[in-house]
Coordinates of C-alpha atoms in Angstrom, one line a residue:
X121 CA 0.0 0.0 0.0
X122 CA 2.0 2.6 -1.2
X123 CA 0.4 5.6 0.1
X124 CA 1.2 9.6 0.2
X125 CA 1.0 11.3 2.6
X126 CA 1.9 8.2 4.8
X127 CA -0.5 7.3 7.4
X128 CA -0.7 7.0 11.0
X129 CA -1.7 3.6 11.2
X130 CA -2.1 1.2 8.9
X131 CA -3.4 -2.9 8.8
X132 CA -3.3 -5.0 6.1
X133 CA -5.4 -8.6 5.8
X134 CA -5.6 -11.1 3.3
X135 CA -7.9 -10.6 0.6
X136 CA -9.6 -8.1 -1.3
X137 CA -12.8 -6.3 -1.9
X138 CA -13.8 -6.0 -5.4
X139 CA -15.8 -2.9 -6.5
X140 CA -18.8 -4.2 -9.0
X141 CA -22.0 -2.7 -10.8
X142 CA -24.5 -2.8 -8.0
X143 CA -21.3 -0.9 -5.7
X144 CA -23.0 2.0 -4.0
X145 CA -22.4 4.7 -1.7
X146 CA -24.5 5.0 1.6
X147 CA -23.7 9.1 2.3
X148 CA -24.4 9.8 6.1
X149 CA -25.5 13.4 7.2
X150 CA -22.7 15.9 6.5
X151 CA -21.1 13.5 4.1
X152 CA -23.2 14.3 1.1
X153 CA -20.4 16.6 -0.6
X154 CA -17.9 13.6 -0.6
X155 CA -20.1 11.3 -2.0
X156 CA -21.1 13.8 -5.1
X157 CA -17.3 14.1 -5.4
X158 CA -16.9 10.0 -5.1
X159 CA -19.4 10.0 -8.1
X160 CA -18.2 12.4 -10.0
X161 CA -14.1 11.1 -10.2
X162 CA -14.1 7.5 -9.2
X163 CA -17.5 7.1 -11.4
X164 CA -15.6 8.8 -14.2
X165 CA -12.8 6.8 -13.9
X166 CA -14.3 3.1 -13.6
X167 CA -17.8 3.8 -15.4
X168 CA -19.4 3.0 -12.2
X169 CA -22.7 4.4 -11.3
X170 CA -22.4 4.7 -7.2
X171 CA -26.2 4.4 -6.7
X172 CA -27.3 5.9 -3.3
X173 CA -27.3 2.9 -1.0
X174 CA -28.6 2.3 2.6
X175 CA -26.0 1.8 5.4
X176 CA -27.3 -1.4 6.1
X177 CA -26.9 -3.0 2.5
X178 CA -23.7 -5.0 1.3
X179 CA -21.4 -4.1 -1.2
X180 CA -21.6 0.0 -0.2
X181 CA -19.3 2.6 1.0
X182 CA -20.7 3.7 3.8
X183 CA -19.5 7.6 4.2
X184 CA -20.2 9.1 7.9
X185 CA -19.7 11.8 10.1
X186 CA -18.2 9.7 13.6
X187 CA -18.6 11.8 16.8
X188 CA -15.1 11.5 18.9
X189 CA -12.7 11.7 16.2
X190 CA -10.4 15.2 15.7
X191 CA -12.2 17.0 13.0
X192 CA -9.5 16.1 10.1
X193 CA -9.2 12.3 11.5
X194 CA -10.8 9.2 9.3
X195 CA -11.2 6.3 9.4
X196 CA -11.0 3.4 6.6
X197 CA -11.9 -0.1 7.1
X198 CA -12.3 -2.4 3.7
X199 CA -13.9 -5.1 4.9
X200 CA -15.4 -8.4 3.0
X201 CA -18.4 -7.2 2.4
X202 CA -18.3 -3.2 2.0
X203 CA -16.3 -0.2 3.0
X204 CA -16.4 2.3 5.6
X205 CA -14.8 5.9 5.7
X206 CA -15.6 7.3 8.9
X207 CA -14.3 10.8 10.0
X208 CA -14.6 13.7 13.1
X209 CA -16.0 16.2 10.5
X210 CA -16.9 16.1 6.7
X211 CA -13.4 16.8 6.1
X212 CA -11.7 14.0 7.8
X213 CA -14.5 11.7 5.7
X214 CA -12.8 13.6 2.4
X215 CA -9.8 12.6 3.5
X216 CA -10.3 9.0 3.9
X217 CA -11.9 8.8 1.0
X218 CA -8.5 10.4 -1.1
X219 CA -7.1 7.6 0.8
X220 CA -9.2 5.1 -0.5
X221 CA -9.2 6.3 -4.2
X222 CA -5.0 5.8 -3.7
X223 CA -5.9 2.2 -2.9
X224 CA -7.3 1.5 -6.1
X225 CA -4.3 2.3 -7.8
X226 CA -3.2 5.0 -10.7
X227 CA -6.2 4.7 -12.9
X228 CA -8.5 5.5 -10.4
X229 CA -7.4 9.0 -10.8
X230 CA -8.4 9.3 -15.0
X231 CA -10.9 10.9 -16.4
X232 CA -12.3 7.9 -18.1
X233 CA -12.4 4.0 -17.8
X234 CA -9.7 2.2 -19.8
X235 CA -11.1 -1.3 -21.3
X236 CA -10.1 -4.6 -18.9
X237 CA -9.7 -2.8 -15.4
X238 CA -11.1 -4.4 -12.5
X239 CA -11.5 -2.6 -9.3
X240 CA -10.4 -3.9 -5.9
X241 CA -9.5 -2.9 -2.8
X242 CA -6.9 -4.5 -0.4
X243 CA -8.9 -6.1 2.8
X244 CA -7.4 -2.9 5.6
X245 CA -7.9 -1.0 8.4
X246 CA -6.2 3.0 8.3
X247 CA -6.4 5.6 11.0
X248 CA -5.5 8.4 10.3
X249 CA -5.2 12.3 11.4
X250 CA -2.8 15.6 10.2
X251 CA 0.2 16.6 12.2
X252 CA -0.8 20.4 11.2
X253 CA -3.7 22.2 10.4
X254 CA -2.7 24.7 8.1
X255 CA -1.0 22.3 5.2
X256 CA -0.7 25.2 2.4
X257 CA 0.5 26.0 -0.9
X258 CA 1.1 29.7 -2.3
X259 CA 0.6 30.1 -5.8
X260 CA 1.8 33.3 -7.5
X261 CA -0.8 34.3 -10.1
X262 CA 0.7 37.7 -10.4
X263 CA 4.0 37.2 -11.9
X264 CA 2.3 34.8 -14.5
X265 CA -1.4 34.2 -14.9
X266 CA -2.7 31.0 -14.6
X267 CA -6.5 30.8 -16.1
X268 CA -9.5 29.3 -14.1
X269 CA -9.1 26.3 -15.4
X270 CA -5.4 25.5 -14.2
X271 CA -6.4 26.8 -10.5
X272 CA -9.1 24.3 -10.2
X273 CA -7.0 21.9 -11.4
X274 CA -4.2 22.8 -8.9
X275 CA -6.9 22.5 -6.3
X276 CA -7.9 19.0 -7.5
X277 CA -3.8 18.5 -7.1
X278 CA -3.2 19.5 -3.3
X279 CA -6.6 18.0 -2.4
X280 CA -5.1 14.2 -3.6
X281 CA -1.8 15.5 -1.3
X282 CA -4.3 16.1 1.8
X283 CA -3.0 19.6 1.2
X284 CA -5.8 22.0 2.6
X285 CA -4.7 25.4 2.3
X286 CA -4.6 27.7 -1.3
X287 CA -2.7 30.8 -0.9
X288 CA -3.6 33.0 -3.3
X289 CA -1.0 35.7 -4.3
X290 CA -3.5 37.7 -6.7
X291 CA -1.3 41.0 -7.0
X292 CA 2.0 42.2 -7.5
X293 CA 4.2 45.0 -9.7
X294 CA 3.1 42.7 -12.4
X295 CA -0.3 42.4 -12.3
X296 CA -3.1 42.9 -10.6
X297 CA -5.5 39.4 -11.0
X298 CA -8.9 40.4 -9.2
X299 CA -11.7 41.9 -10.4
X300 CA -12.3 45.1 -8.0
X301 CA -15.7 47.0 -9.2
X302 CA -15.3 49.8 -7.3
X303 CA -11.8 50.6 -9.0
X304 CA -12.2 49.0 -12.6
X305 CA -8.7 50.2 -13.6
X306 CA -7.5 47.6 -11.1
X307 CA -7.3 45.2 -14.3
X308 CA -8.5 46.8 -17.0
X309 CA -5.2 48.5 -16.5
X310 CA -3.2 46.9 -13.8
X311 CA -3.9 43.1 -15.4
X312 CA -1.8 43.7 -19.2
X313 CA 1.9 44.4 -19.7
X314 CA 3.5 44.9 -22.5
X315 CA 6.0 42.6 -22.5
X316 CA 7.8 39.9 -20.1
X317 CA 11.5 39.0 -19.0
X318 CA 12.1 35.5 -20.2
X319 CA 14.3 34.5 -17.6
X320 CA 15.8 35.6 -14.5
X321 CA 16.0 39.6 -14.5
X322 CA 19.5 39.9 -15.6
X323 CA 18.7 37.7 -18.6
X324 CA 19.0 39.5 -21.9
X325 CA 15.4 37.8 -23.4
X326 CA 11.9 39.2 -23.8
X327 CA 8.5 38.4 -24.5
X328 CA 7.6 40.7 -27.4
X329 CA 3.8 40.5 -26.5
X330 CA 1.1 41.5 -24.0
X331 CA 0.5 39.0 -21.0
X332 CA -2.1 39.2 -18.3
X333 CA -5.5 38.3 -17.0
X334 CA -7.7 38.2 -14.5
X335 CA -10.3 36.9 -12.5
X336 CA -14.0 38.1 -12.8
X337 CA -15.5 38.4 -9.0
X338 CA -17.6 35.0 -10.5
X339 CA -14.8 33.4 -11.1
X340 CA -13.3 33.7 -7.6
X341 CA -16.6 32.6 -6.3
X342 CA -16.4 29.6 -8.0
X343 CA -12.6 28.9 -7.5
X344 CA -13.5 29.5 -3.7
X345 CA -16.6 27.2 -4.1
X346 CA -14.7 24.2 -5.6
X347 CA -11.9 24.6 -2.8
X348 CA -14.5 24.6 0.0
X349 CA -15.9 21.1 -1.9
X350 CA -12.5 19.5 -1.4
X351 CA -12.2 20.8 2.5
X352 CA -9.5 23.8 1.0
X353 CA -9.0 27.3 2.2
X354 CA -8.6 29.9 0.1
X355 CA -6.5 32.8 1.8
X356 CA -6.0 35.7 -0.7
X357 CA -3.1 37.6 -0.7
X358 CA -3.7 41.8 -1.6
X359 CA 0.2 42.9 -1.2
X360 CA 0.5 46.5 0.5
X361 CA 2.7 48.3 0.9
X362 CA 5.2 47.3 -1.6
X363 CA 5.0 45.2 -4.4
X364 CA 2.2 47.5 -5.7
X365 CA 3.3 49.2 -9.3
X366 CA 0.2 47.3 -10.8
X367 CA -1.7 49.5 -8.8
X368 CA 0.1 52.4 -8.8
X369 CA 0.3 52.3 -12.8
X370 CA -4.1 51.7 -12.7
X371 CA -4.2 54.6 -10.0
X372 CA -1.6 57.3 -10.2
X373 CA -2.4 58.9 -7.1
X374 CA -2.0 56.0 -5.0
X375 CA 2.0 56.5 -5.5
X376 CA 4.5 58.9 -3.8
X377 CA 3.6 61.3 -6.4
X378 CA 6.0 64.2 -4.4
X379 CA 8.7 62.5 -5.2
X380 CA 8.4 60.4 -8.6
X381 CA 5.9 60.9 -11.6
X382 CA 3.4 58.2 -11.4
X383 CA 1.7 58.6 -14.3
X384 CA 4.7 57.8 -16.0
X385 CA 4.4 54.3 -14.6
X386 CA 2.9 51.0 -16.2
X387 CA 2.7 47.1 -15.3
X388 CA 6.3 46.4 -14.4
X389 CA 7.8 44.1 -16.9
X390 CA 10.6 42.2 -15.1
X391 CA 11.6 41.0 -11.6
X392 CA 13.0 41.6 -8.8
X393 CA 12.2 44.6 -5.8
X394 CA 10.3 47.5 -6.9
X395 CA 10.8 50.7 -6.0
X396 CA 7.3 51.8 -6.5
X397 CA 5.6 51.8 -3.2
X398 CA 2.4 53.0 -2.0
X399 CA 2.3 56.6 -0.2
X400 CA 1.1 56.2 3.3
X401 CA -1.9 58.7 3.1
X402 CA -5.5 58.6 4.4
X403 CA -6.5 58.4 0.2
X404 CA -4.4 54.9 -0.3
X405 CA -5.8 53.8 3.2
X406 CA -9.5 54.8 2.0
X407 CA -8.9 53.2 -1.0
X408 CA -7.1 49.4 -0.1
X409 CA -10.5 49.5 2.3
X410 CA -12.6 49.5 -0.5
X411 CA -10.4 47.2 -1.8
X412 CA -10.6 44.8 1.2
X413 CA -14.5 45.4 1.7
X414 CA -15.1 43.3 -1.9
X415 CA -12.0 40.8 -1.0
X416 CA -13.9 40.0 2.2
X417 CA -17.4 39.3 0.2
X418 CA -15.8 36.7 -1.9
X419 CA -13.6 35.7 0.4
X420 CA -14.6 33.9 4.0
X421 CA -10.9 32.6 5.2
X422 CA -10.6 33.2 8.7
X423 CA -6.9 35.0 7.4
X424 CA -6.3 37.6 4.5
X425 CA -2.8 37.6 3.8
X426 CA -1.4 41.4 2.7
X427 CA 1.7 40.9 1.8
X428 CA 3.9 43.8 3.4
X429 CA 7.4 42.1 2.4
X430 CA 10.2 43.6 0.3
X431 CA 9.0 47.2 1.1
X432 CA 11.8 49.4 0.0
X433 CA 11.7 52.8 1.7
X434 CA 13.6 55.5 -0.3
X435 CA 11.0 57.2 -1.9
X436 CA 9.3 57.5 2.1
X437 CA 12.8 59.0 2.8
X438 CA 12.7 61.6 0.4
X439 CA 8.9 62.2 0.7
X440 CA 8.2 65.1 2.3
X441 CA 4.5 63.4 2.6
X442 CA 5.6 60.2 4.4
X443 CA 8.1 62.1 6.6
X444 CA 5.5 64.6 7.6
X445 CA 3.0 61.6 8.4
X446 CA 5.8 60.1 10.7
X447 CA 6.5 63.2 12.3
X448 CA 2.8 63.7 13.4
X449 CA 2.4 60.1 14.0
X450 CA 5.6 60.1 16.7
X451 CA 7.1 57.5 15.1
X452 CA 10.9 56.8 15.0
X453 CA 11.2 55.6 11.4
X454 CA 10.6 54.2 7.8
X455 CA 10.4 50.6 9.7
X456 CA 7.7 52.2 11.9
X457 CA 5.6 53.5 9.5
X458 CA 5.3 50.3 7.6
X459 CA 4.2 48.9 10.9
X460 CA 1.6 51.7 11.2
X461 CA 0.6 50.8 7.7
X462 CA 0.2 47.0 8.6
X463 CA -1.3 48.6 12.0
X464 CA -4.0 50.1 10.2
X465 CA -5.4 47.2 8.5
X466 CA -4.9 44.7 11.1
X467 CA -7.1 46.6 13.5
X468 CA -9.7 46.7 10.6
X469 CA -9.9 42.9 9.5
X470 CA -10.1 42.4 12.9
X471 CA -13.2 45.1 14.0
X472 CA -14.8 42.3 10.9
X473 CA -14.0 39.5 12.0
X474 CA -10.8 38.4 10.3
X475 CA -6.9 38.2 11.4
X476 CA -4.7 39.6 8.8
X477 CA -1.3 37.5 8.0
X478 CA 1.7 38.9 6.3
X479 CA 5.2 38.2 5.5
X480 CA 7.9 38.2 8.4
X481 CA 9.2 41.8 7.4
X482 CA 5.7 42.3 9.5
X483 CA 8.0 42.1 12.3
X484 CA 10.1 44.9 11.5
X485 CA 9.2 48.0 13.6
X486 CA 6.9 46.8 15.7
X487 CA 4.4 43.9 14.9
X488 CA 0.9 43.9 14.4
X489 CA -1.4 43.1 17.3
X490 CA -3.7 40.8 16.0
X491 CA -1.2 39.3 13.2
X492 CA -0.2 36.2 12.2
X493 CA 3.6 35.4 10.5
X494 CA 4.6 33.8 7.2
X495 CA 8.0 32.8 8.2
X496 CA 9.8 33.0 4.8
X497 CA 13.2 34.4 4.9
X498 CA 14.3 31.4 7.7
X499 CA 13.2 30.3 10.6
X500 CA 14.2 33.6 12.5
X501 CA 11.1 35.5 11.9
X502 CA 9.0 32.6 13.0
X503 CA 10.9 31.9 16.2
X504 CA 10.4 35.7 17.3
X505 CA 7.1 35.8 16.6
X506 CA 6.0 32.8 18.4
X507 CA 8.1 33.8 21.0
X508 CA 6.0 36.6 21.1
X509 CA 2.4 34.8 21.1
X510 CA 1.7 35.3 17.9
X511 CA 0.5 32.5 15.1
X512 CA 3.1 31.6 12.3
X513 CA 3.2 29.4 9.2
X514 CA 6.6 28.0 8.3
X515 CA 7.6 28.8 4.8
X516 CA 11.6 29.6 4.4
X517 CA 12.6 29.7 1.1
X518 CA 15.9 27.9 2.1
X519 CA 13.7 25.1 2.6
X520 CA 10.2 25.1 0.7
X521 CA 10.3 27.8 -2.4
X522 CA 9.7 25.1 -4.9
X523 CA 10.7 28.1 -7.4
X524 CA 14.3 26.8 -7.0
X525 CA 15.9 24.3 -8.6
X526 CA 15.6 20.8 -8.0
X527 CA 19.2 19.9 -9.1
X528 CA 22.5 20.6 -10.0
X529 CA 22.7 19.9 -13.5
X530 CA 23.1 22.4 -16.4
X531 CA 20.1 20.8 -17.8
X532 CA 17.4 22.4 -15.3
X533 CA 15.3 25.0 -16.6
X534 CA 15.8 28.6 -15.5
X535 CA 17.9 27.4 -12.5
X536 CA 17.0 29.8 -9.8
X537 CA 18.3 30.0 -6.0
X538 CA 19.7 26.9 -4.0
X539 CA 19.3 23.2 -4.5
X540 CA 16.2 21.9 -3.5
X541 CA 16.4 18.0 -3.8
X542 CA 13.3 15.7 -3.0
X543 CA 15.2 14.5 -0.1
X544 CA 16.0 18.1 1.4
X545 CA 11.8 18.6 1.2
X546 CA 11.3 15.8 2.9
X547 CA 13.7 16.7 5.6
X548 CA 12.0 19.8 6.4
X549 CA 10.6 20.5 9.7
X550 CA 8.3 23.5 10.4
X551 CA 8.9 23.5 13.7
X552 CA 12.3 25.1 14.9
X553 CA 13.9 22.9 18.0
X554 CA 14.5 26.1 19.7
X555 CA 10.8 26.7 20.3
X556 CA 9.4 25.9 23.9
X557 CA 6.3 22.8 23.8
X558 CA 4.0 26.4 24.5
X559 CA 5.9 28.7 21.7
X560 CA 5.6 26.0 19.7
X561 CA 2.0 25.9 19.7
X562 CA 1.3 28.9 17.7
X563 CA 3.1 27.2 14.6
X564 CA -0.5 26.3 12.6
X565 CA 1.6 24.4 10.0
X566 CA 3.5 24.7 7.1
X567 CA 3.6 26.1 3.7
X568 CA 5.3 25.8 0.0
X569 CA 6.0 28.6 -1.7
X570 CA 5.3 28.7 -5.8
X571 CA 6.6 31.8 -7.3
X572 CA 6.2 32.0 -11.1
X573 CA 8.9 34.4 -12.6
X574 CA 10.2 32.0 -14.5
X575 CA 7.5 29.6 -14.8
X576 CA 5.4 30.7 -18.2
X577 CA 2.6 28.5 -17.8
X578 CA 1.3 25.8 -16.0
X579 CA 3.4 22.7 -17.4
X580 CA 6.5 25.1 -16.1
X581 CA 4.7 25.0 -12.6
X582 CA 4.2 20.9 -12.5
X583 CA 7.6 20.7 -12.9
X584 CA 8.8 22.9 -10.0
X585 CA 6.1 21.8 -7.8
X586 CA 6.1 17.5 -8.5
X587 CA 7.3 15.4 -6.9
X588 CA 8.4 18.2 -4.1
X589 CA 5.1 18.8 -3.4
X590 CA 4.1 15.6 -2.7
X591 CA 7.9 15.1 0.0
X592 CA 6.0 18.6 1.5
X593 CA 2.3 16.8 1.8
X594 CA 3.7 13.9 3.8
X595 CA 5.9 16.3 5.7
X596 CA 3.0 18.4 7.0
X597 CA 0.4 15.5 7.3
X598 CA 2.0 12.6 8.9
X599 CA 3.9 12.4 12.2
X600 CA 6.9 11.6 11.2
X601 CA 10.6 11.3 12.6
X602 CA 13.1 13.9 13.3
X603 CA 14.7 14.8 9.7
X604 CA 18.0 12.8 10.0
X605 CA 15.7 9.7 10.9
X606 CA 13.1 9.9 8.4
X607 CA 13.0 7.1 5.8
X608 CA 13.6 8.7 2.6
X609 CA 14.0 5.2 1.0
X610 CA 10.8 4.2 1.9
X611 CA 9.2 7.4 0.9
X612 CA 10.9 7.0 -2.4
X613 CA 9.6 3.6 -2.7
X614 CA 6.1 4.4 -2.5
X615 CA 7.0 7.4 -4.8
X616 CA 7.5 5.1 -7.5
X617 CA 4.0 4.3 -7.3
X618 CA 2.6 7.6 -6.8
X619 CA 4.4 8.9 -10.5
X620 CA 2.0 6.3 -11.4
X621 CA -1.1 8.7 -10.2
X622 CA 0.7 12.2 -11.2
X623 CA 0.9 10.6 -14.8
X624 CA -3.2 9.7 -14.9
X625 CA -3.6 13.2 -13.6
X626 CA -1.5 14.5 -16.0
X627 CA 1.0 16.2 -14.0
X628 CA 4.0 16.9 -15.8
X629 CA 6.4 16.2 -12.9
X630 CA 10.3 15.9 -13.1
X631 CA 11.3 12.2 -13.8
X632 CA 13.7 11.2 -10.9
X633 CA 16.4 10.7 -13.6
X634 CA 16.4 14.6 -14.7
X635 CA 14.2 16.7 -17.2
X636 CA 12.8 15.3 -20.1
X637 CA 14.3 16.8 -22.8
X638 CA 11.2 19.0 -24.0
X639 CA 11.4 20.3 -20.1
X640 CA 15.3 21.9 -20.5
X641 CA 15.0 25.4 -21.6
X642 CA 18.4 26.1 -23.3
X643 CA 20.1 29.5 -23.3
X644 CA 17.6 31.3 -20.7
X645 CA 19.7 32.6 -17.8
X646 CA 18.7 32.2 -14.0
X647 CA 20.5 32.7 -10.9
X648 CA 21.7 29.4 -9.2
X649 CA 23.0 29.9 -6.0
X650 CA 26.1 27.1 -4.9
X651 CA 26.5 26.1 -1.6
X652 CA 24.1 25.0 1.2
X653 CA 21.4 27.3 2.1
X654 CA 21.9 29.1 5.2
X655 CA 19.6 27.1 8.2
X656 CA 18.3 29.8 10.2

């Protein structure tokens, strides 16, 4: 049984339980929204029709809601005569029924039934339950714009990983990806640039033509729909107060117009750290809130993620605007005001009923009351905030930006940053040992980070993000092993078997033996970084 993530407990018998034309599904209360799911991919894929069933019938899956188990824990007994997914809240029953759909093997994940499959389950007993509750993925839609269509896919992706968080990084200097009625330039301006850096930003190559996109306000309501289906969280991400040019180009005003001319200013074509921040005035305040009010309608995460990282301060140094704010404000400095900034819309997330979350540069001047911490740039940043009571997610890019390369070789596409291997994924742990039992509680999980500079589309993506992504699942599901005694040759056992799944789903993964050749992009400059990445 070579499942991923691994789980908790696991029983094998002899025999097996063979799925036929009269199988069914008996759906208890609370349960119903697995069992549509159930009918709509494993009927696709065996050419079953999963009748509704009683419970007390043979040859059914019975599906129920089991009072005394955590809310994410299942339960998965195949027995002779039928099967039973029991779990402590519709989403542990989702869970165990992934689980079960891994059982059946590879083809259980196509679209249609190939001719001469039979369907069987081993006779098994699994219990089961997370290590974390936040399991997320980021996925930068900014940089490049990934259509509708690839997002729900991506969700049907970390939903077979047990993955159950879908950070949604919807702007940047690039583009702005949300549709915002009250400010229609948003993307009818903010969502097109004229061209694109092919490459890493030092690289020499262009894109001749426009890119962009965005998503209508229907669209995200059905992206957030079909996430809530498969028991996944969607936590946007609005970035203030840097990383903002998209805006600034759609909205002139909302710019340090005293010191730079920001009508001059479009989409920003290449990478890196922008400049172009937003001035810290009551108008860009009044504004982001209208912003945030229509975030919040399409939006019901507990968290909305803004960003506040990579904030570069020199055009509040030579503003005579921002100084003058920070002079009437009492505050010390730059750092300070970003913190006021943050301040602001942490206090009004909160007077509604949310918690904001930003990046760790959060920290820098004072952090938020009410905030939560995406620990990228190390551990550091996670450490002091839970040190300080606050909630983090563990994300360092040392460890889990899936952006950087996988290998060594001169044959991996766009190498950016350090080396990344399968193995140093699965050797992650989110939680640093210098945390106390009581600091360490405010650690909600872990996250992996998908930024798309140099990934064009979504077959660029699969290839940074598989099999990582599937080391990362197991690493923030199951309880396992301090890294140095995990079993990576185990995991890459059962690996084998799970390409086997990625290829029905038609993931376009990196084979363990290097890039096919139609993956290499020859002659496009990155950055690799040598060395080991700094563990801090």
């Amino acid at each position: 049984m070579d499942l991923i993530p691994l789980p908790h407990r696991m029983e094998r018998a002899e025999g097996f339980f063979e799925l036929g034309d009269g199988f069914g599904i008996g759906a208890g209360p609370g349960t119903e929204g697995t069992a549509r799911w159930l009918r709509a991919s494993l009927g696709a894929a065996t050419g079953l029709a999963l009748p509704p069933k009683k419970g007390d019938e043979y040859d059914v899956l019975h599906l129920s809601v089991r009072p005394g188990l955590d809310a994410e824990e299942y339960r998965l007994v195949v027995a002779p005569h039928g099967v039973h997914v029991q779990g402590g809240s519709p989403a542990g029953v989702f869970w165990g029924a992934q689980t079960m759909l891994q059982l059946l093997g590879p083809d259980a994940f196509r679209r249609a039934p190939l001719p001469g499959r039979t369907w069987r389950l081993p006779l098994t007993e699994i219990r089961d339950s997370p290590r974390f509750r936040w399991r997320g993925v980021m996925l930068d839609v900014a940089r490049h714009f990934m259509p509708k269509d690839g997002v729900l896919r991506y969700l049907d992706l970390l939903a077979a990983h047990k993955l159950n968080v879908f950070h949604f990084h919807l702007t940047d200097d690039q583009g702005w990806r949300v549709e915002i009625r009250k400010y229609p330039r948003l993307t009818e301006v903010g969502s097109w640039r004229a061209r694109t850096k092919f490459g890493h930003r030092a690289s020499p190559l262009w894109e001749e033509k426009p890119h962009g996109g965005y998503y209508t306000q229907d669209d995200i309501r059905e992206i957030v729909a079909y996430a809530a289906e498969r028991h996944i969280t969607v936590v946007p991400e609005i970035d203030v107060p840097g990383h903002s040019q998209a805006a600034i180009a759609a909205y002139p005003e909302l710019g340090n117009t005293d010191v730079v001319d920001t009508t001059a200013l479009s989409v920003w074509d290449s990478w890196g750290i922008n400049p172009n921040v937003l001035a810290p005035t009551d108008n860009t305040l009044r504004f982001y809130e209208g912003v945030f009010e229509e975030v919040l309608e399409l939006f019901p995460s507990e968290f909305i993620h803004v960003g506040g990282d990579e904030c570069l301060k020199d055009q509040w140094r030579q503003s005579p605007t921002a100084q003058e704010r920070i002079g009437e404000l009492g505050l010390k400095d730059e750092d300070e005001l970003q913190a006021w900034f943050i301040g602001h819309f942490d206090s009004w997330l909160t007077a509604r009923g949310r918690r904001l979350i930003g990046w760790d540069e959060i920290l820098e001047g004072g952090l938020a009351k009410g905030a939560a911490v995406s620990s990228w740039r190390g551990y550091a940043g996670g450490v002091a905030a839970a040190r300080a009571g606050h909630d983090v997610v563990m994300c360092p890019e040392q460890q889990v930006y899936l952006d950087h390369r996988q290998d060594a070789g001169a044959d991996e596409p766009v190498p950016i940053g350090y080396v990344r291997t399968l193995e140093d994924v699965y050797r992650f742990e989110p939680v640093p040992a210098e945390l106390t039992p009581d600091e360490a509680r405010h650690v909600l999980g872990a996250q992996a980070n998908l930024w798309t500079e140099v990934m064009e589309d979504r077959v660029r993506v699969d290839y940074q993000a598989f099999p990582r992504l599937a080391a990362f699942a197991e690493v923030a599901w199951s309880g396992l092993p301090a890294p140095a005694e995990r079993d990576f040759a185990g995991f890459e056992r059962r690996l084998a078997a799970h390409y086997g799944r990625l290829d029905a789903l038609g993931v376009a993964y990196r084979p363990p033996t290097g890039p096919r050749p139609w993956q290499r992009r020859p002659g496009v400059p990155g950055r690799p970084i040598d060395g080991p990445p700094p563990n801090r």
